[in-house]
Amino acid sequence: MLSWIKPHRVVLMLLAAGLVVYIATAMSWEWLPQFAGDLVAGVGVTLLILASTVILGFLFAVPLGLFQVTGPKPLALLCKGFCTLIRGTPLLLQLWLIYYGVGSLFPQVPWIRESFLWPYLREAWPYGVLALTFSFAGYEGEVMRGAFAGVPNGELEAGRAYGMTPFTLLRRIWLPRAIARALPTLNGEVVLQLKATPLVATITVIDVYAVTSKVRQATYIIYEPLLLLALIYLCLTGILVFTFRYFENRNPTRDV
Amino acid sequence: MSALLKKLVLVALVIIFSTSLAAAETVRVAFGAEPYPPFTSPDASGKWVGWEIEMIALVCKEAKLDCELAPTMWDGIIPALMSKKVDMIMGSLSITEAREKKVDFSIPYFKPNAVVVGTKSMKFAPTPEGLKGKLVGVQTATTHAAYAEKYFKDSKLKQYQTQDEINQDLVSGRIDATQADAPAMTEFMESKEGMACCEIKGEVAYDATILGRGVGVAVRKGDDALREKINAAIKATRASGEYQKLSMKYFGMDVYGE
């Protein structure tokens, strides 16, 4: 333990502590109590959007990756086309196309306006979740394609030799091995997805980024809300990274 | 000192000197970088036109200022002034108590009324009771957003970056109503889409503490020299009748609102 304490580390730690003390005392934080409730709610919305789009997107990504490896050819081409389209265009463009494009067509159709879905279709968040889900599916589809293709053929043949049906083979060997291979990449992609979520603020969804914008507009204080926002995202990223590392370490099989 | 170093120092001095000279001469005038007709909107070639733009030219001419247009994102327009990215704001910025804590204002040069525009398919009054349960779109960081947050507590509020986006969602039926400056809404109601979907439901009950004492030119705190120049210029445009002429051209009435 003592050997860990080196002069340069002590100096750096003191510098960091000094910076934190300076930021906390010399800058203005009197707006914080007033907006604390909004900030917590905003973090909740951000996490909800992240979790739902990562889960839904991954469910899409598995078939997207699998069909590109197994075929049939037309289906593989379709999946490849989808991934290329999503990965080749900016997410903001996709979001706005879905919200202001497709979304603004719905109200003109009378039976949609009268259906039970209308209260949801009027809201902005379904379009945000849809766009972010497509985006995650597009990127992960490509990752999963590589992961499926990378599982050694011998393992699959061994499964077949045991008389496993194709579905059992997928469930017991192919998918778990592919996910284990893709896990480090997925970690990075989930962090990227977290940092894509503030885009929903442009279509009137109030996430944590939108809350700090509101603070800035209401108080004309600029740097403090942005610093806090940076800290919040840094903490969320840290939690994500450590969670993934835990799962990676639980799986001791390294690729041979 | 080598010859090269001397040259470099000379060049650096020239650059510093010339930029500081240029900065002293031109006044950067900020307004919302968004289509907000008839006040400010880009024409087909990207040039900014509208009443506000002509008013800026008029005031700058009277005050003998060399003005440069600086379209700025609306929600950051006051921070841009405070951080000296621009020197004054002249863009339908209402004089409110909250803003006066951060910037100084000239005398008002325009008094807009706040109206509610809503979908034709529903009948309601521009009151908190009338808008109860309705989906109301407002532009973020405006007096209208502050008004809606205070009075329309039983409505569902949606905050947008620009009025343009609100109008789009009003046309497509995603929201039931919006509150904005009367002249801007009159202009919107004259468009084909506006006419088809919506109608002016009426003016909201005026609250001067939120909606302000009219629209003024904002300058940095303590920039009294510029503020006095602008005050004098606004009065001069009134006295010469040029203000009235411009107002008639765009609104068909005198909007000074004494």
Tab-separated table of N, CA, C and O in Angstrom, chain A residues 79-149:
chain	number	residue	atom	x	y	z
A	79	CYS	N	-30.243	-7.136	-44.478
A	79	CYS	CA	-29.662	-6.772	-43.184
A	79	CYS	C	-28.429	-5.899	-43.381
A	79	CYS	O	-28.230	-4.918	-42.665
A	80	LYS	N	-27.628	-6.275	-44.371
A	80	LYS	CA	-26.418	-5.494	-44.634
A	80	LYS	C	-26.779	-4.082	-45.068
A	80	LYS	O	-26.165	-3.101	-44.637
A	81	GLY	N	-27.825	-3.980	-45.901
A	81	GLY	CA	-28.295	-2.679	-46.362
A	81	GLY	C	-28.734	-1.805	-45.206
A	81	GLY	O	-28.394	-0.626	-45.135
A	82	PHE	N	-29.493	-2.411	-44.273
A	82	PHE	CA	-29.970	-1.664	-43.110
A	82	PHE	C	-28.792	-1.121	-42.301
A	82	PHE	O	-28.752	0.064	-41.950
A	83	CYS	N	-27.807	-2.002	-42.030
A	83	CYS	CA	-26.638	-1.581	-41.239
A	83	CYS	C	-25.884	-0.462	-41.943
A	83	CYS	O	-25.457	0.509	-41.316
A	84	THR	N	-25.721	-0.594	-43.265
A	84	THR	CA	-24.988	0.418	-44.018
A	84	THR	C	-25.712	1.760	-43.974
A	84	THR	O	-25.107	2.813	-43.781
A	85	LEU	N	-27.052	1.691	-44.138
A	85	LEU	CA	-27.858	2.918	-44.132
A	85	LEU	C	-27.734	3.631	-42.785
A	85	LEU	O	-27.514	4.845	-42.725
A	86	ILE	N	-27.862	2.864	-41.703
A	86	ILE	CA	-27.832	3.470	-40.366
A	86	ILE	C	-26.437	4.004	-40.065
A	86	ILE	O	-26.272	5.098	-39.535
A	87	ARG	N	-25.415	3.215	-40.428
A	87	ARG	CA	-24.058	3.623	-40.072
A	87	ARG	C	-23.539	4.721	-40.986
A	87	ARG	O	-22.569	5.392	-40.671
A	88	GLY	N	-24.199	4.887	-42.134
A	88	GLY	CA	-23.697	5.840	-43.113
A	88	GLY	C	-24.338	7.214	-43.041
A	88	GLY	O	-23.992	8.103	-43.796
A	89	THR	N	-25.338	7.390	-42.137
A	89	THR	CA	-26.004	8.691	-42.038
A	89	THR	C	-25.939	9.187	-40.599
A	89	THR	O	-25.901	8.383	-39.670
A	90	PRO	N	-25.928	10.517	-40.397
A	90	PRO	CA	-25.858	11.044	-39.031
A	90	PRO	C	-27.112	10.706	-38.231
A	90	PRO	O	-28.226	10.718	-38.774
A	91	LEU	N	-26.914	10.418	-36.955
A	91	LEU	CA	-28.030	10.060	-36.087
A	91	LEU	C	-29.032	11.203	-35.969
A	91	LEU	O	-30.245	10.990	-35.944
A	92	LEU	N	-28.523	12.444	-35.942
A	92	LEU	CA	-29.426	13.593	-35.833
A	92	LEU	C	-30.383	13.648	-37.019
A	92	LEU	O	-31.572	13.911	-36.866
A	93	LEU	N	-29.846	13.328	-38.192
A	93	LEU	CA	-30.666	13.312	-39.399
A	93	LEU	C	-31.753	12.249	-39.286
A	93	LEU	O	-32.927	12.489	-39.595
A	94	GLN	N	-31.363	11.040	-38.831
A	94	GLN	CA	-32.342	9.960	-38.677
A	94	GLN	C	-33.430	10.363	-37.705
A	94	GLN	O	-34.626	10.142	-37.943
A	95	LEU	N	-33.011	10.981	-36.577
A	95	LEU	CA	-33.960	11.388	-35.537
A	95	LEU	C	-34.969	12.391	-36.093
A	95	LEU	O	-36.177	12.250	-35.894
A	96	TRP	N	-34.470	13.377	-36.818
A	96	TRP	CA	-35.353	14.417	-37.345
A	96	TRP	C	-36.230	13.873	-38.462
A	96	TRP	O	-37.367	14.286	-38.608
A	97	LEU	N	-35.690	12.948	-39.275
A	97	LEU	CA	-36.509	12.334	-40.325
A	97	LEU	C	-37.682	11.594	-39.697
A	97	LEU	O	-38.808	11.654	-40.176
A	98	ILE	N	-37.397	10.894	-38.591
A	98	ILE	CA	-38.456	10.114	-37.959
A	98	ILE	C	-39.453	11.027	-37.243
A	98	ILE	O	-40.664	10.841	-37.352
A	99	TYR	N	-38.939	12.055	-36.538
A	99	TYR	CA	-39.852	12.902	-35.760
A	99	TYR	C	-40.608	13.897	-36.643
A	99	TYR	O	-41.835	13.931	-36.644
A	100	TYR	N	-39.865	14.691	-37.411
A	100	TYR	CA	-40.537	15.720	-38.215
A	100	TYR	C	-41.047	15.162	-39.539
A	100	TYR	O	-41.938	15.733	-40.144
A	101	GLY	N	-40.457	14.074	-40.028
A	101	GLY	CA	-40.885	13.474	-41.282
A	101	GLY	C	-42.035	12.520	-41.073
A	101	GLY	O	-43.203	12.883	-41.212
A	102	VAL	N	-41.708	11.296	-40.681
A	102	VAL	CA	-42.722	10.252	-40.517
A	102	VAL	C	-43.758	10.675	-39.468
A	102	VAL	O	-44.959	10.543	-39.674
A	103	GLY	N	-43.253	11.225	-38.356
A	103	GLY	CA	-44.147	11.556	-37.244
A	103	GLY	C	-45.200	12.584	-37.599
A	103	GLY	O	-46.310	12.553	-37.067
A	104	SER	N	-44.870	13.499	-38.517
A	104	SER	CA	-45.842	14.542	-38.829
A	104	SER	C	-46.856	14.076	-39.864
A	104	SER	O	-47.803	14.781	-40.175
A	105	LEU	N	-46.644	12.861	-40.411
A	105	LEU	CA	-47.642	12.324	-41.347
A	105	LEU	C	-48.810	11.684	-40.596
A	105	LEU	O	-49.944	11.721	-41.046
A	106	PHE	N	-48.508	11.092	-39.433
A	106	PHE	CA	-49.545	10.394	-38.661
A	106	PHE	C	-50.788	11.243	-38.412
A	106	PHE	O	-51.909	10.770	-38.602
A	107	PRO	N	-50.603	12.512	-37.951
A	107	PRO	CA	-51.804	13.279	-37.582
A	107	PRO	C	-52.758	13.503	-38.746
A	107	PRO	O	-53.914	13.817	-38.540
A	108	GLN	N	-52.257	13.354	-39.976
A	108	GLN	CA	-53.123	13.613	-41.121
A	108	GLN	C	-54.012	12.423	-41.467
A	108	GLN	O	-54.890	12.524	-42.311
A	109	VAL	N	-53.752	11.279	-40.821
A	109	VAL	CA	-54.561	10.089	-41.082
A	109	VAL	C	-55.630	9.995	-39.991
A	109	VAL	O	-55.302	9.793	-38.826
A	110	PRO	N	-56.906	10.133	-40.362
A	110	PRO	CA	-57.964	10.190	-39.337
A	110	PRO	C	-58.001	8.980	-38.411
A	110	PRO	O	-58.134	9.142	-37.197
A	111	TRP	N	-57.852	7.751	-38.960
A	111	TRP	CA	-58.025	6.595	-38.074
A	111	TRP	C	-56.893	6.469	-37.070
A	111	TRP	O	-57.062	5.902	-35.997
A	112	ILE	N	-55.715	7.038	-37.399
A	112	ILE	CA	-54.629	7.023	-36.403
A	112	ILE	C	-54.958	8.001	-35.283
A	112	ILE	O	-54.759	7.716	-34.099
A	113	ARG	N	-55.525	9.146	-35.662
A	113	ARG	CA	-55.876	10.150	-34.648
A	113	ARG	C	-56.916	9.621	-33.678
A	113	ARG	O	-57.003	10.074	-32.544
A	114	GLU	N	-57.737	8.683	-34.151
A	114	GLU	CA	-58.810	8.185	-33.277
A	114	GLU	C	-58.384	6.931	-32.519
A	114	GLU	O	-59.092	6.478	-31.626
A	115	SER	N	-57.224	6.366	-32.881
A	115	SER	CA	-56.837	5.098	-32.261
A	115	SER	C	-56.281	5.323	-30.857
A	115	SER	O	-55.966	6.437	-30.463
A	116	PHE	N	-56.168	4.222	-30.109
A	116	PHE	CA	-55.676	4.316	-28.724
A	116	PHE	C	-54.192	4.684	-28.682
A	116	PHE	O	-53.678	5.110	-27.669
A	117	LEU	N	-53.494	4.530	-29.828
A	117	LEU	CA	-52.050	4.830	-29.879
A	117	LEU	C	-51.781	6.326	-29.963
A	117	LEU	O	-50.685	6.779	-29.680
A	118	TRP	N	-52.801	7.092	-30.354
A	118	TRP	CA	-52.597	8.507	-30.648
A	118	TRP	C	-51.941	9.290	-29.510
A	118	TRP	O	-50.999	10.053	-29.740
A	119	PRO	N	-52.417	9.104	-28.245
A	119	PRO	CA	-51.757	9.855	-27.156
A	119	PRO	C	-50.248	9.618	-27.101
A	119	PRO	O	-49.493	10.506	-26.720
A	120	TYR	N	-49.802	8.407	-27.485
A	120	TYR	CA	-48.360	8.114	-27.477
A	120	TYR	C	-47.672	8.695	-28.710
A	120	TYR	O	-46.562	9.215	-28.630
A	121	LEU	N	-48.347	8.587	-29.858
A	121	LEU	CA	-47.747	9.070	-31.104
A	121	LEU	C	-47.593	10.588	-31.096
A	121	LEU	O	-46.797	11.143	-31.833
A	122	ARG	N	-48.381	11.267	-30.262
A	122	ARG	CA	-48.268	12.721	-30.142
A	122	ARG	C	-47.041	13.116	-29.359
A	122	ARG	O	-46.534	14.213	-29.506
A	123	GLU	N	-46.617	12.232	-28.464
A	123	GLU	CA	-45.450	12.532	-27.624
A	123	GLU	C	-44.182	12.481	-28.473
A	123	GLU	O	-44.181	11.934	-29.583
A	124	ALA	N	-43.114	13.002	-27.928
A	124	ALA	CA	-41.863	13.001	-28.683
A	124	ALA	C	-41.024	11.759	-28.380
A	124	ALA	O	-40.301	11.263	-29.245
A	125	TRP	N	-41.125	11.213	-27.157
A	125	TRP	CA	-40.185	10.160	-26.768
A	125	TRP	C	-40.259	8.887	-27.601
A	125	TRP	O	-39.219	8.271	-27.844
A	126	PRO	N	-41.461	8.463	-28.106
A	126	PRO	CA	-41.424	7.234	-28.913
A	126	PRO	C	-40.518	7.364	-30.133
A	126	PRO	O	-39.856	6.404	-30.526
A	127	TYR	N	-40.479	8.589	-30.719
A	127	TYR	CA	-39.636	8.788	-31.906
A	127	TYR	C	-38.157	8.765	-31.537
A	127	TYR	O	-37.322	8.256	-32.275
A	128	GLY	N	-37.850	9.335	-30.351
A	128	GLY	CA	-36.472	9.301	-29.879
A	128	GLY	C	-36.013	7.879	-29.622
A	128	GLY	O	-34.920	7.470	-30.039
A	129	VAL	N	-36.875	7.094	-28.939
A	129	VAL	CA	-36.521	5.703	-28.634
A	129	VAL	C	-36.360	4.911	-29.937
A	129	VAL	O	-35.408	4.142	-30.094
A	130	LEU	N	-37.254	5.143	-30.893
A	130	LEU	CA	-37.191	4.412	-32.159
A	130	LEU	C	-35.881	4.717	-32.901
A	130	LEU	O	-35.168	3.802	-33.337
A	131	ALA	N	-35.561	6.003	-33.008
A	131	ALA	CA	-34.362	6.395	-33.754
A	131	ALA	C	-33.095	5.847	-33.091
A	131	ALA	O	-32.217	5.309	-33.764
A	132	LEU	N	-33.023	5.946	-31.754
A	132	LEU	CA	-31.834	5.467	-31.051
A	132	LEU	C	-31.753	3.940	-31.095
A	132	LEU	O	-30.665	3.369	-31.144
A	133	THR	N	-32.911	3.265	-31.075
A	133	THR	CA	-32.921	1.805	-31.186
A	133	THR	C	-32.373	1.373	-32.546
A	133	THR	O	-31.523	0.484	-32.638
A	134	PHE	N	-32.873	2.000	-33.618
A	134	PHE	CA	-32.383	1.696	-34.972
A	134	PHE	C	-30.879	1.906	-35.052
A	134	PHE	O	-30.154	1.093	-35.617
A	135	SER	N	-30.428	3.032	-34.469
A	135	SER	CA	-29.009	3.356	-34.531
A	135	SER	C	-28.176	2.280	-33.846
A	135	SER	O	-27.196	1.776	-34.404
A	136	PHE	N	-28.601	1.921	-32.623
A	136	PHE	CA	-27.839	0.906	-31.877
A	136	PHE	C	-27.867	-0.428	-32.621
A	136	PHE	O	-26.847	-1.110	-32.743
A	137	ALA	N	-29.047	-0.785	-33.165
A	137	ALA	CA	-29.177	-2.042	-33.909
A	137	ALA	C	-28.255	-2.058	-35.117
A	137	ALA	O	-27.616	-3.061	-35.422
A	138	GLY	N	-28.160	-0.912	-35.809
A	138	GLY	CA	-27.323	-0.830	-36.997
A	138	GLY	C	-25.855	-1.100	-36.682
A	138	GLY	O	-25.195	-1.902	-37.348
A	139	TYR	N	-25.358	-0.433	-35.631
A	139	TYR	CA	-23.949	-0.611	-35.269
A	139	TYR	C	-23.696	-2.001	-34.692
A	139	TYR	O	-22.721	-2.665	-35.036
A	140	GLU	N	-24.601	-2.445	-33.811
A	140	GLU	CA	-24.399	-3.741	-33.156
A	140	GLU	C	-24.611	-4.898	-34.120
A	140	GLU	O	-24.029	-5.964	-33.952
A	141	GLY	N	-25.478	-4.698	-35.123
A	141	GLY	CA	-25.677	-5.733	-36.143
A	141	GLY	C	-24.343	-6.087	-36.790
A	141	GLY	O	-24.027	-7.251	-37.019
A	142	GLU	N	-23.567	-5.050	-37.055
A	142	GLU	CA	-22.253	-5.246	-37.672
A	142	GLU	C	-21.295	-5.943	-36.700
A	142	GLU	O	-20.556	-6.855	-37.079
A	143	VAL	N	-21.336	-5.504	-35.428
A	143	VAL	CA	-20.471	-6.121	-34.411
A	143	VAL	C	-20.832	-7.602	-34.248
A	143	VAL	O	-19.960	-8.474	-34.189
A	144	MET	N	-22.132	-7.896	-34.185
A	144	MET	CA	-22.576	-9.277	-33.964
A	144	MET	C	-22.266	-10.150	-35.176
A	144	MET	O	-21.997	-11.338	-35.040
A	145	ARG	N	-22.313	-9.551	-36.375
A	145	ARG	CA	-21.943	-10.321	-37.570
A	145	ARG	C	-20.513	-10.830	-37.419
A	145	ARG	O	-20.231	-12.011	-37.597
A	146	GLY	N	-19.611	-9.923	-37.023
A	146	GLY	CA	-18.224	-10.312	-36.827
A	146	GLY	C	-18.078	-11.342	-35.722
A	146	GLY	O	-17.303	-12.306	-35.832
A	147	ALA	N	-18.869	-11.152	-34.636
A	147	ALA	CA	-18.758	-12.066	-33.506
A	147	ALA	C	-19.259	-13.465	-33.870
A	147	ALA	O	-18.632	-14.473	-33.530
A	148	PHE	N	-20.380	-13.530	-34.598
A	148	PHE	CA	-20.913	-14.834	-35.021
A	148	PHE	C	-19.927	-15.530	-35.952
A	148	PHE	O	-19.655	-16.727	-35.823
A	149	ALA	N	-19.377	-14.763	-36.888
A	149	ALA	CA	-18.449	-15.344	-37.861
A	149	ALA	C	-17.161	-15.801	-37.188
A	149	ALA	O	-16.473	-16.696	-37.688
